Coordinates of C-alpha atoms in Angstrom, one line a residue:
Chain A
M1 CA -13.7 1.4 -56.4
K2 CA -11.5 4.3 -55.4
I3 CA -10.1 6.6 -58.0
A4 CA -7.6 9.4 -57.2
V5 CA -7.1 12.4 -59.4
A6 CA -3.6 13.8 -59.1
S7 CA -1.2 15.9 -61.3
G8 CA 2.0 17.2 -59.9
K9 CA 1.5 20.6 -61.5
G10 CA -1.2 22.8 -60.1
G11 CA -3.9 24.2 -62.4
T12 CA -4.0 21.3 -64.9
G13 CA -7.6 20.5 -64.3
K14 CA -7.7 17.9 -61.5
T15 CA -10.9 19.4 -60.0
T16 CA -12.5 19.8 -63.4
I17 CA -11.9 16.1 -64.1
A18 CA -12.8 14.9 -60.6
T19 CA -16.1 16.8 -60.3
S20 CA -17.4 16.0 -63.8
L21 CA -16.5 12.3 -63.4
A22 CA -18.4 12.2 -60.1
A23 CA -21.3 14.1 -61.5
V24 CA -21.6 11.7 -64.5
L25 CA -21.6 8.7 -62.1
D26 CA -24.2 10.5 -60.1
R27 CA -25.8 8.4 -57.4
R28 CA -23.1 5.8 -57.8
A29 CA -20.4 8.3 -56.8
Q30 CA -18.9 10.0 -53.8
I31 CA -16.5 12.9 -54.2
L32 CA -13.8 13.5 -51.6
D33 CA -11.8 16.7 -51.9
C34 CA -8.4 15.8 -50.3
D35 CA -6.8 19.2 -51.3
V36 CA -7.4 20.3 -47.7
E37 CA -5.2 23.5 -48.0
E38 CA -7.3 24.8 -50.9
P39 CA -10.3 22.6 -51.5
N40 CA -12.5 23.8 -54.3
C41 CA -14.7 20.9 -55.5
H42 CA -17.5 22.7 -53.5
I43 CA -17.3 25.7 -55.7
L44 CA -18.1 23.6 -58.8
M45 CA -20.6 21.3 -57.1
S46 CA -22.4 23.6 -54.6
P47 CA -23.0 20.8 -52.1
S48 CA -25.3 21.2 -49.1
I49 CA -23.2 20.5 -46.0
N50 CA -25.0 18.8 -43.2
C51 CA -22.1 17.8 -40.9
S52 CA -18.9 19.5 -39.8
E53 CA -16.4 17.8 -37.5
V54 CA -13.3 19.2 -36.0
V55 CA -10.1 17.2 -36.7
T56 CA -7.5 17.2 -33.9
L57 CA -4.1 15.7 -33.3
P58 CA -3.2 14.3 -29.9
T59 CA -0.2 16.1 -28.5
P60 CA 1.7 15.3 -25.2
L61 CA 1.0 17.0 -21.9
I62 CA 3.6 16.3 -19.2
D63 CA 2.8 15.9 -15.5
M64 CA 6.1 17.1 -14.0
D65 CA 5.2 15.7 -10.6
R66 CA 5.5 12.2 -12.0
C67 CA 8.3 12.8 -14.5
N68 CA 11.8 11.5 -13.5
L69 CA 13.6 13.2 -16.4
C70 CA 14.6 9.9 -17.9
G71 CA 14.4 11.3 -21.5
K72 CA 12.9 8.3 -23.2
C73 CA 10.1 10.5 -24.6
G74 CA 12.6 12.6 -26.5
E75 CA 14.6 9.7 -27.7
V76 CA 11.6 8.1 -29.4
C77 CA 10.3 11.3 -31.1
N78 CA 11.4 11.6 -34.7
F79 CA 10.4 15.2 -34.9
S80 CA 11.9 16.8 -31.8
A81 CA 8.4 17.6 -30.6
I82 CA 9.3 16.5 -27.0
L83 CA 12.6 17.0 -25.2
T84 CA 14.0 16.5 -21.7
I85 CA 16.4 19.3 -21.2
G86 CA 17.9 20.8 -18.0
K87 CA 15.4 19.9 -15.3
T88 CA 12.3 20.0 -17.4
V89 CA 10.5 18.5 -20.4
L90 CA 9.6 20.8 -23.3
T91 CA 7.0 20.1 -25.9
F92 CA 6.7 21.7 -29.3
P93 CA 3.1 20.9 -30.3
E94 CA 3.4 22.3 -33.9
L95 CA 6.2 19.7 -34.6
C96 CA 4.2 16.7 -33.1
H97 CA 2.8 14.1 -35.6
G98 CA 0.5 12.6 -32.9
C99 CA 2.0 9.1 -33.0
G100 CA 1.7 8.6 -29.2
G101 CA 5.1 6.9 -28.9
C102 CA 6.1 9.1 -26.0
V103 CA 2.9 8.3 -24.1
L104 CA 3.5 4.5 -24.6
L105 CA 7.2 4.6 -23.6
C106 CA 7.0 6.8 -20.5
P107 CA 7.8 4.5 -17.5
E108 CA 6.3 6.9 -15.0
K109 CA 3.0 7.3 -16.9
A110 CA 3.6 11.1 -16.7
I111 CA 2.4 11.9 -20.2
S112 CA -1.2 12.3 -21.2
E113 CA -2.6 13.7 -24.5
I114 CA -4.4 16.9 -25.3
P115 CA -6.0 17.6 -28.7
R116 CA -4.6 20.2 -31.0
E117 CA -7.1 21.5 -33.6
L118 CA -5.9 21.1 -37.2
G119 CA -9.0 21.8 -39.3
V120 CA -12.5 20.4 -40.1
V121 CA -14.0 17.7 -42.3
E122 CA -17.4 18.5 -43.8
T123 CA -19.8 16.1 -45.4
G124 CA -23.0 16.6 -47.4
Q125 CA -24.7 16.1 -50.7
A126 CA -24.1 17.6 -54.2
G127 CA -27.3 16.4 -55.9
D128 CA -27.1 12.6 -55.7
V129 CA -23.3 12.7 -55.3
E130 CA -22.1 12.2 -51.7
F131 CA -19.7 15.0 -50.8
V132 CA -16.8 15.1 -48.4
H133 CA -14.0 17.7 -48.0
G134 CA -11.4 18.7 -45.5
R135 CA -10.3 22.2 -44.6
I136 CA -7.0 22.9 -42.8
R137 CA -6.7 25.7 -40.3
I138 CA -4.8 28.6 -41.9
G139 CA -1.2 28.5 -40.8
E140 CA -1.3 24.8 -40.0
A141 CA 1.3 22.6 -41.7
M142 CA 0.0 19.1 -40.8
A143 CA -2.3 18.1 -43.8
P144 CA -2.0 14.3 -43.7
P145 CA -4.1 13.8 -40.5
I146 CA -7.0 15.8 -42.1
I147 CA -6.6 13.8 -45.4
K148 CA -6.8 10.6 -43.4
E149 CA -10.0 11.8 -41.7
V150 CA -11.5 12.6 -45.1
K151 CA -10.6 9.1 -46.3
K152 CA -12.2 7.5 -43.3
R153 CA -15.5 8.7 -44.7
I154 CA -15.1 6.8 -48.0
N155 CA -18.3 5.0 -48.7
V156 CA -17.3 1.5 -50.0
N157 CA -20.7 1.1 -51.7
R158 CA -19.9 4.0 -54.0
I159 CA -17.3 4.9 -56.6
A160 CA -15.1 7.2 -54.5
I161 CA -13.4 10.0 -56.5
L162 CA -10.5 11.6 -54.5
D163 CA -9.3 15.0 -55.7
A164 CA -5.7 15.2 -54.7
P165 CA -3.7 18.3 -54.0
P166 CA -0.9 19.3 -56.5
G167 CA 2.7 18.4 -55.8
A168 CA 4.4 15.1 -55.0
S169 CA 4.9 15.0 -51.2
C170 CA 3.1 13.7 -48.1
P171 CA -0.4 15.1 -48.8
V172 CA -0.4 13.6 -52.3
I173 CA 0.9 10.2 -51.2
N174 CA -1.6 10.1 -48.3
T175 CA -4.4 10.8 -50.8
V176 CA -3.5 8.2 -53.4
R177 CA -2.4 5.4 -51.0
G178 CA -5.0 2.6 -50.9
T179 CA -6.8 3.8 -54.1
D180 CA -7.3 1.4 -57.1
F181 CA -6.4 3.9 -59.8
V182 CA -4.7 7.3 -60.2
I183 CA -5.7 9.6 -63.0
M184 CA -2.8 12.0 -63.7
V185 CA -4.1 15.2 -65.2
T186 CA -1.5 17.2 -67.2
E187 CA -1.1 19.6 -70.1
P188 CA 1.3 19.2 -73.1
T189 CA 3.7 21.8 -72.0
P190 CA 7.3 21.6 -70.6
F191 CA 5.8 22.6 -67.2
G192 CA 3.1 19.9 -67.4
L193 CA 5.7 17.3 -68.4
H194 CA 8.3 18.3 -65.7
D195 CA 5.8 18.0 -62.9
L196 CA 4.1 14.9 -64.3
R197 CA 7.4 13.1 -64.2
I198 CA 7.9 14.0 -60.6
A199 CA 4.4 12.9 -59.6
V200 CA 4.6 9.6 -61.5
D201 CA 8.0 8.8 -59.9
A202 CA 6.6 9.6 -56.5
I203 CA 3.4 7.5 -56.9
R204 CA 4.8 4.6 -58.9
P205 CA 6.4 2.8 -55.9
L206 CA 2.9 2.4 -54.4
G207 CA 2.1 0.0 -57.3
I208 CA -1.2 1.7 -58.2
P209 CA -2.2 1.6 -61.9
M210 CA -2.1 5.1 -63.5
G211 CA -3.3 6.7 -66.6
V212 CA -3.2 10.2 -68.1
V213 CA -5.8 12.8 -69.0
L214 CA -4.3 15.4 -71.3
N215 CA -6.0 18.8 -70.8
R216 CA -5.7 21.6 -73.3
C217 CA -4.4 18.9 -75.5
D218 CA -4.0 21.0 -78.6
I219 CA -1.5 23.5 -77.2
G220 CA 2.3 23.0 -76.5
N221 CA 4.3 20.1 -77.9
D222 CA 4.3 16.4 -78.2
E223 CA 6.7 15.6 -75.4
V224 CA 4.0 14.5 -72.8
N225 CA 2.7 12.0 -75.4
Q226 CA 6.3 10.7 -76.0
Y227 CA 6.9 10.4 -72.2
C228 CA 3.6 8.6 -71.7
N229 CA 4.5 6.0 -74.4
H230 CA 7.9 5.5 -73.0
A231 CA 6.6 5.3 -69.4
K232 CA 3.7 3.0 -70.4
L233 CA 1.1 5.3 -69.1
P234 CA -2.2 4.9 -71.0
M235 CA -3.7 8.1 -72.5
L236 CA -7.2 7.9 -71.1
A237 CA -8.8 11.1 -72.5
E238 CA -7.9 14.4 -74.2
I239 CA -9.7 17.7 -73.7
P240 CA -9.0 20.6 -76.2
F241 CA -8.2 24.2 -75.3
D242 CA -11.7 25.6 -75.8
R243 CA -12.9 29.1 -75.0
K244 CA -16.4 27.8 -74.0
I245 CA -14.8 25.5 -71.3
A246 CA -12.8 28.4 -70.0
V247 CA -15.8 30.7 -69.8
G248 CA -17.8 28.0 -67.9
Y249 CA -15.0 27.4 -65.5
S250 CA -14.7 31.2 -64.8
R251 CA -18.3 31.2 -63.8
G252 CA -17.8 28.2 -61.5
D253 CA -19.7 25.7 -63.6
M254 CA -18.7 22.0 -64.0
L255 CA -17.4 21.0 -67.4
I256 CA -20.3 18.7 -68.1
K257 CA -22.7 21.5 -67.3
T258 CA -20.8 23.9 -69.6
D259 CA -20.8 21.3 -72.4
P260 CA -23.0 18.2 -71.8
D261 CA -21.4 16.6 -74.9
Y262 CA -18.5 15.7 -72.5
M263 CA -20.8 13.3 -70.5
N264 CA -19.9 10.6 -73.0
M265 CA -16.2 11.2 -72.6
F266 CA -16.5 10.9 -68.8
E267 CA -18.5 7.7 -69.1
R268 CA -15.9 6.2 -71.4
L269 CA -13.2 7.4 -69.1
F270 CA -14.8 5.5 -66.2
Q271 CA -15.3 2.3 -68.3
N272 CA -11.7 2.6 -69.4
I273 CA -10.5 2.9 -65.8
S274 CA -12.7 0.0 -64.7
C275 CA -11.1 -2.2 -67.4
L276 CA -7.6 -1.2 -66.4
V277 CA -8.3 -1.8 -62.7
H278 CA -9.7 -5.2 -63.5
E279 CA -6.7 -6.1 -65.7
S280 CA -4.2 -5.0 -63.0
S281 CA -6.0 -7.1 -60.3
K282 CA -5.7 -10.1 -62.6
V283 CA -2.0 -9.5 -63.0
H284 CA -1.7 -9.4 -59.2
E285 CA -3.6 -12.7 -58.9
V286 CA -1.1 -14.4 -61.3
I287 CA 2.0 -13.3 -59.5
P288 CA 2.3 -15.0 -56.1
A289 CA 2.9 -12.7 -53.2
Chain P
M1 CA 33.0 27.4 -17.8
K2 CA 32.1 25.7 -21.2
I3 CA 31.6 28.0 -24.2
A4 CA 30.0 26.7 -27.4
I5 CA 30.6 28.4 -30.7
T6 CA 28.9 27.4 -33.9
S7 CA 31.6 26.8 -36.6
T8 CA 32.2 26.0 -40.2
G9 CA 35.3 24.0 -39.2
K10 CA 36.9 22.0 -36.4
N11 CA 39.4 24.3 -34.9
L12 CA 39.7 27.7 -33.3
D13 CA 40.9 29.4 -36.5
S14 CA 37.8 28.2 -38.4
L15 CA 35.3 30.8 -39.4
M16 CA 32.3 30.7 -37.1
D17 CA 28.9 29.7 -38.7
P18 CA 26.0 32.2 -38.1
R19 CA 23.5 29.3 -38.0
F20 CA 22.9 27.5 -34.8
G21 CA 20.9 24.3 -35.5
R22 CA 22.4 23.7 -38.9
A23 CA 26.1 24.7 -38.4
P24 CA 28.4 21.8 -39.5
Y25 CA 30.4 21.9 -36.2
I26 CA 30.0 23.3 -32.7
V27 CA 33.3 24.0 -31.0
I28 CA 33.4 23.9 -27.2
A29 CA 36.1 25.9 -25.5
S30 CA 37.0 26.8 -22.0
S31 CA 36.9 30.4 -20.8
D32 CA 40.7 30.4 -21.1
G33 CA 40.3 29.8 -24.8
D34 CA 41.3 26.1 -24.8
L35 CA 39.6 23.8 -27.3
L36 CA 37.7 21.1 -25.3
E37 CA 35.5 19.3 -27.8
V38 CA 34.2 19.6 -31.3
I39 CA 30.6 18.4 -31.9
D40 CA 30.0 17.1 -35.5
N41 CA 26.5 18.4 -36.1
A42 CA 26.0 16.6 -39.5
V43 CA 22.8 14.9 -38.2
N44 CA 21.1 18.2 -37.5
V45 CA 22.4 19.8 -40.7
N46 CA 20.2 17.4 -42.6
A47 CA 17.3 17.3 -40.2
M48 CA 13.9 18.1 -41.7
R49 CA 12.9 20.0 -38.6
G50 CA 13.9 20.5 -35.0
A51 CA 17.6 21.0 -35.8
G52 CA 17.9 23.8 -33.2
I53 CA 16.1 21.8 -30.6
Q54 CA 18.4 18.8 -31.0
A55 CA 21.5 21.1 -31.1
A56 CA 20.4 22.7 -27.8
K57 CA 20.0 19.2 -26.3
S58 CA 23.6 18.2 -27.2
L59 CA 24.9 21.4 -25.6
A60 CA 22.8 20.8 -22.5
D61 CA 24.0 17.1 -22.3
R62 CA 27.6 18.4 -22.3
G63 CA 27.0 21.0 -19.5
V64 CA 27.7 24.0 -21.8
D65 CA 27.2 27.3 -20.0
V66 CA 27.3 29.8 -22.9
L67 CA 26.4 29.6 -26.6
L68 CA 27.9 32.1 -29.0
T69 CA 26.3 32.1 -32.5
G70 CA 24.7 34.2 -35.2
H71 CA 21.0 33.4 -35.3
C72 CA 18.8 31.7 -32.8
G73 CA 15.2 30.8 -33.6
P74 CA 12.3 30.5 -31.1
N75 CA 12.3 26.7 -30.5
A76 CA 16.1 26.6 -30.0
F77 CA 15.8 29.6 -27.7
T78 CA 13.2 28.0 -25.6
A79 CA 15.3 24.8 -25.3
L80 CA 18.5 26.6 -24.5
Q81 CA 16.7 28.7 -21.9
A82 CA 15.3 25.6 -20.2
A83 CA 18.8 24.2 -20.0
G84 CA 20.1 27.5 -18.4
I85 CA 22.4 28.2 -21.3
K86 CA 23.2 31.8 -22.0
I87 CA 23.0 32.9 -25.6
G88 CA 25.1 35.5 -27.4
T89 CA 23.8 36.1 -31.0
D90 CA 24.9 38.2 -34.0
Q91 CA 28.5 37.0 -33.8
T92 CA 30.9 37.1 -36.7
G93 CA 34.5 36.3 -37.5
S94 CA 36.6 33.3 -36.5
V95 CA 35.9 31.1 -33.5
K96 CA 39.0 32.6 -31.8
E97 CA 37.8 36.2 -32.4
V98 CA 34.4 35.3 -31.0
L99 CA 36.0 33.8 -27.9
S100 CA 38.3 36.8 -27.3
R101 CA 35.3 39.1 -27.7
F102 CA 33.5 37.1 -25.0
K103 CA 36.6 37.3 -22.8
D104 CA 36.7 41.0 -23.2
Q105 CA 33.0 41.0 -22.1
G106 CA 32.0 42.5 -25.4
I107 CA 29.0 40.2 -25.8
S108 CA 25.6 40.9 -24.3
F109 CA 23.2 38.0 -23.9
A110 CA 20.0 37.7 -25.8
D111 CA 16.6 37.8 -24.0
K112 CA 14.7 36.7 -27.1
P113 CA 15.2 34.8 -30.3
N114 CA 16.6 36.9 -33.2
V115 CA 15.1 35.0 -36.2
E116 CA 11.9 33.3 -37.2
A117 CA 11.5 29.5 -37.0
H118 CA 12.7 27.9 -40.3
W119 CA 9.5 26.1 -41.3

């Protein structure tokens, strides 16, 4: 089973939920930090990293001796990363998404590919939990190829917990796509609600079942609860605003280490999700494709 | 000689637009000041990225010799240079005013981009 932890708003507690859920599942779990711009599961889990692989994107290299300036490469590119202009072909590697369309279409076979470095994927162990995270090169804008590399390392024999980046754009969609369930972590404030709505609207078209974990549940107002009722989002768990939790977090400790009483809550959270995933797969069986 | 001026409207009296890639129109005029063609640049106005590159391509395809605009970023600059198009930046006023400034040789051509890439 693959469970993504997303939020919309930053700082709601995605990593707190993802790491403690993985830690409770222990040898059954694998954690994959897909927030490749600012990964920080490793801060809470202190994994030993035993493998680091560079992630590259293939970008076009033109052999001008072969090129007949037909311009087909530029016509197929959606991102203006390659362009026939004047008597030359220009490439803009930072715009290239690495689809390889220009290479395929070139009638003169004048285009080859050279790798452009985007970041690294590191794998290791955090106790008995398998650990994977991606780290993007600073200044690089192309996160999805690194997220895809992180996800290639999903161990199907384990419960994969994917910690998503905040927001509601390509990196989030690339993280949650193909998972069985999305936990939306939010807080009961106007900010939490605003960004939750955006993230739910972005993820819902993928047809993945979702549920909400309400963090700092005893602050703010009741609007997130009202929204969840209206949007038929099950409330999976609530965590109070507790000084003890904040102190543990500030030291870089996992929630279940700060307060082991929460282990029960995370076990119930997983059972809850398992049921919801099971139910939704039954619904899919009934409706013919 | 074909001269391209980025513009907010479709005629010579329109106010020029300081943006290159995302100007709504690009007016092409002769060196005598006659209006030759108006490019509707709407496609590039809404482009996620690469607006300047595509605008440069449309000028190159039309055999434009000189571009007069406000700002020109690094990618657009590279593309325009590859096409041999001369670039006059930091222009203001109406399209007509920019053209007469050019005719009076009051415009010096840029040898580097004058703004950062927009991404």
